[in-house]
mmCIF file with all atom_site columns, C-alpha atoms in Angstrom:
data_model
loop_
_atom_site.group_PDB
_atom_site.id
_atom_site.type_symbol
_atom_site.label_atom_id
_atom_site.label_alt_id
_atom_site.label_comp_id
_atom_site.label_asym_id
_atom_site.label_entity_id
_atom_site.label_seq_id
_atom_site.pdbx_PDB_ins_code
_atom_site.Cartn_x
_atom_site.Cartn_y
_atom_site.Cartn_z
_atom_site.occupancy
_atom_site.B_iso_or_equiv
_atom_site.pdbx_formal_charge
_atom_site.auth_seq_id
_atom_site.auth_comp_id
_atom_site.auth_asym_id
_atom_site.auth_atom_id
_atom_site.pdbx_PDB_model_num
ATOM 1  C CA . LYS F 1 1  ? 7.667   -10.560 12.324 1.00 82.00 ? 1  LYS F CA 1
ATOM 2  C CA . LEU F 1 2  ? 4.637   -10.987 10.414 1.00 86.00 ? 2  LEU F CA 1
ATOM 3  C CA . LYS F 1 3  ? 4.185   -13.899 8.524  1.00 89.00 ? 3  LYS F CA 1
ATOM 4  C CA . ILE F 1 4  ? 1.085   -13.248 7.141  1.00 94.00 ? 4  ILE F CA 1
ATOM 5  C CA . PRO F 1 5  ? 0.035   -11.127 3.664  1.00 96.00 ? 5  PRO F CA 1
ATOM 6  C CA . VAL F 1 6  ? 0.532   -7.494  4.352  1.00 97.00 ? 6  VAL F CA 1
ATOM 7  C CA . LEU F 1 7  ? -0.875  -4.974  1.705  1.00 98.00 ? 7  LEU F CA 1
ATOM 8  C CA . ILE F 1 8  ? 1.036   -0.947  2.175  1.00 97.00 ? 8  ILE F CA 1
ATOM 9  C CA . LEU F 1 9  ? -1.172  1.429   0.747  1.00 95.00 ? 9  LEU F CA 1
ATOM 10 C CA . ALA F 1 10 ? 0.398   4.800   0.571  1.00 95.00 ? 10 ALA F CA 1
ATOM 11 C CA . ALA F 1 11 ? 0.543   8.331   -1.102 1.00 94.00 ? 11 ALA F CA 1
ATOM 12 C CA . LYS F 1 12 ? 3.536   9.308   -3.878 1.00 92.00 ? 12 LYS F CA 1
ATOM 13 C CA . HIS F 1 13 ? 3.017   13.105  -2.869 1.00 92.00 ? 13 HIS F CA 1
ATOM 14 C CA . ASP F 1 14 ? 1.906   12.546  0.941  1.00 90.00 ? 14 ASP F CA 1
ATOM 15 C CA . ARG F 1 15 ? 4.319   14.955  3.170  1.00 90.00 ? 15 ARG F CA 1
ATOM 16 C CA . LEU F 1 16 ? 3.134   13.225  6.597  1.00 91.00 ? 16 LEU F CA 1
ATOM 17 C CA . THR F 1 17 ? 4.167   9.907   5.552  1.00 90.00 ? 17 THR F CA 1
ATOM 18 C CA . LYS F 1 18 ? 6.760   9.808   3.035  1.00 92.00 ? 18 LYS F CA 1
ATOM 19 C CA . PRO F 1 19 ? 6.359   7.463   0.304  1.00 93.00 ? 19 PRO F CA 1
ATOM 20 C CA . VAL F 1 20 ? 10.504  5.806   0.739  1.00 95.00 ? 20 VAL F CA 1
ATOM 21 C CA . ALA F 1 21 ? 8.753   4.435   4.781  1.00 96.00 ? 21 ALA F CA 1
ATOM 22 C CA . SER F 1 22 ? 6.335   2.928   2.729  1.00 96.00 ? 22 SER F CA 1
ATOM 23 C CA . TYR F 1 23 ? 9.164   1.430   0.348  1.00 97.00 ? 23 TYR F CA 1
ATOM 24 C CA . PHE F 1 24 ? 11.040  0.909   3.299  1.00 97.00 ? 24 PHE F CA 1
ATOM 25 C CA . MET F 1 25 ? 8.416   -1.318  5.260  1.00 97.00 ? 25 MET F CA 1
ATOM 26 C CA . ASN F 1 26 ? 7.903   -3.364  1.385  1.00 97.00 ? 26 ASN F CA 1
ATOM 27 C CA . GLU F 1 27 ? 11.640  -3.980  1.723  1.00 97.00 ? 27 GLU F CA 1
ATOM 28 C CA . ARG F 1 28 ? 11.521  -5.526  4.754  1.00 96.00 ? 28 ARG F CA 1
ATOM 29 C CA . ILE F 1 29 ? 8.010   -7.162  5.405  1.00 96.00 ? 29 ILE F CA 1
ATOM 30 C CA . PRO F 1 30 ? 7.813   -10.806 3.469  1.00 94.00 ? 30 PRO F CA 1
ATOM 31 C CA . ASP F 1 31 ? 4.863   -11.298 1.405  1.00 94.00 ? 31 ASP F CA 1
ATOM 32 C CA . SER F 1 32 ? 4.004   -7.311  1.492  1.00 97.00 ? 32 SER F CA 1
ATOM 33 C CA . ARG F 1 33 ? 2.945   -5.674  -1.871 1.00 97.00 ? 33 ARG F CA 1
ATOM 34 C CA . LEU F 1 34 ? 2.884   -1.713  -2.230 1.00 98.00 ? 34 LEU F CA 1
ATOM 35 C CA . VAL F 1 35 ? 0.780   0.010   -3.830 1.00 97.00 ? 35 VAL F CA 1
ATOM 36 C CA . MET F 1 36 ? 1.836   4.081   -4.650 1.00 95.00 ? 36 MET F CA 1
ATOM 37 C CA . LEU F 1 37 ? -1.406  5.968   -5.577 1.00 94.00 ? 37 LEU F CA 1
ATOM 38 C CA . ASP F 1 38 ? 0.202   8.025   -7.607 1.00 90.00 ? 38 ASP F CA 1
ATOM 39 C CA . SER F 1 39 ? -1.854  11.717  -7.411 1.00 86.00 ? 39 SER F CA 1
ATOM 40 C CA . SER F 1 40 ? -2.562  12.101  -4.073 1.00 88.00 ? 40 SER F CA 1
ATOM 41 C CA . GLY F 1 41 ? -1.047  13.499  -0.922 1.00 86.00 ? 41 GLY F CA 1
ATOM 42 C CA . HIS F 1 42 ? -1.342  12.486  2.919  1.00 83.00 ? 42 HIS F CA 1
ATOM 43 C CA . LEU F 1 43 ? -5.699  11.633  2.018  1.00 82.00 ? 43 LEU F CA 1
ATOM 44 C CA . GLY F 1 44 ? -5.265  9.072   -0.288 1.00 82.00 ? 44 GLY F CA 1
ATOM 45 C CA . LEU F 1 45 ? -7.342  6.270   0.825  1.00 81.00 ? 45 LEU F CA 1
ATOM 46 C CA . MET F 1 46 ? -10.685 9.308   0.439  1.00 84.00 ? 46 MET F CA 1
ATOM 47 C CA . GLU F 1 47 ? -8.835  11.229  -2.392 1.00 85.00 ? 47 GLU F CA 1
ATOM 48 C CA . GLN F 1 48 ? -8.719  7.994   -4.882 1.00 89.00 ? 48 GLN F CA 1
ATOM 49 C CA . HIS F 1 49 ? -10.963 5.422   -3.108 1.00 90.00 ? 49 HIS F CA 1
ATOM 50 C CA . GLY F 1 50 ? -11.598 3.870   -6.036 1.00 93.00 ? 50 GLY F CA 1
ATOM 51 C CA . GLU F 1 51 ? -7.773  2.826   -6.966 1.00 94.00 ? 51 GLU F CA 1
ATOM 52 C CA . VAL F 1 52 ? -7.849  1.980   -3.254 1.00 93.00 ? 52 VAL F CA 1
ATOM 53 C CA . ASN F 1 53 ? -11.005 -0.021  -3.560 1.00 95.00 ? 53 ASN F CA 1
ATOM 54 C CA . GLU F 1 54 ? -9.247  -1.861  -6.862 1.00 96.00 ? 54 GLU F CA 1
ATOM 55 C CA . ALA F 1 55 ? -6.238  -2.595  -4.765 1.00 96.00 ? 55 ALA F CA 1
ATOM 56 C CA . VAL F 1 56 ? -8.038  -4.238  -1.605 1.00 97.00 ? 56 VAL F CA 1
ATOM 57 C CA . SER F 1 57 ? -9.919  -6.378  -3.854 1.00 97.00 ? 57 SER F CA 1
ATOM 58 C CA . ASP F 1 58 ? -6.850  -7.352  -5.964 1.00 96.00 ? 58 ASP F CA 1
ATOM 59 C CA . PHE F 1 59 ? -5.096  -8.127  -3.407 1.00 97.00 ? 59 PHE F CA 1
ATOM 60 C CA . LEU F 1 60 ? -7.679  -10.160 -1.057 1.00 97.00 ? 60 LEU F CA 1
ATOM 61 C CA . ALA F 1 61 ? -8.552  -12.005 -4.733 1.00 96.00 ? 61 ALA F CA 1
ATOM 62 C CA . ALA F 1 62 ? -5.121  -13.299 -5.173 1.00 94.00 ? 62 ALA F CA 1
ATOM 63 C CA . LEU F 1 63 ? -5.030  -14.657 -1.281 1.00 93.00 ? 63 LEU F CA 1
ATOM 64 C CA . LYS F 1 64 ? -8.423  -16.138 -2.080 1.00 92.00 ? 64 LYS F CA 1
ATOM 65 C CA . ASN F 1 65 ? -6.071  -17.762 -5.058 1.00 85.00 ? 65 ASN F CA 1
ATOM 66 C CA . LYS F 1 66 ? -3.091  -19.026 -2.899 1.00 78.00 ? 66 LYS F CA 1
#
């Protein structure tokens, strides 16, 4: 079992890793945060790099403030 905060980044239009898998993980991993990239497919990290950077920065800032 994971006992650390987890950031789950997923893409709404991903055909290889379906978003349902990310929702499944988010429900089962305590202290996880799911960020769904609305405008990308499987290459969301490259297609929406600005949103990804923002999500990671926000996640890390929230950890720092705990």
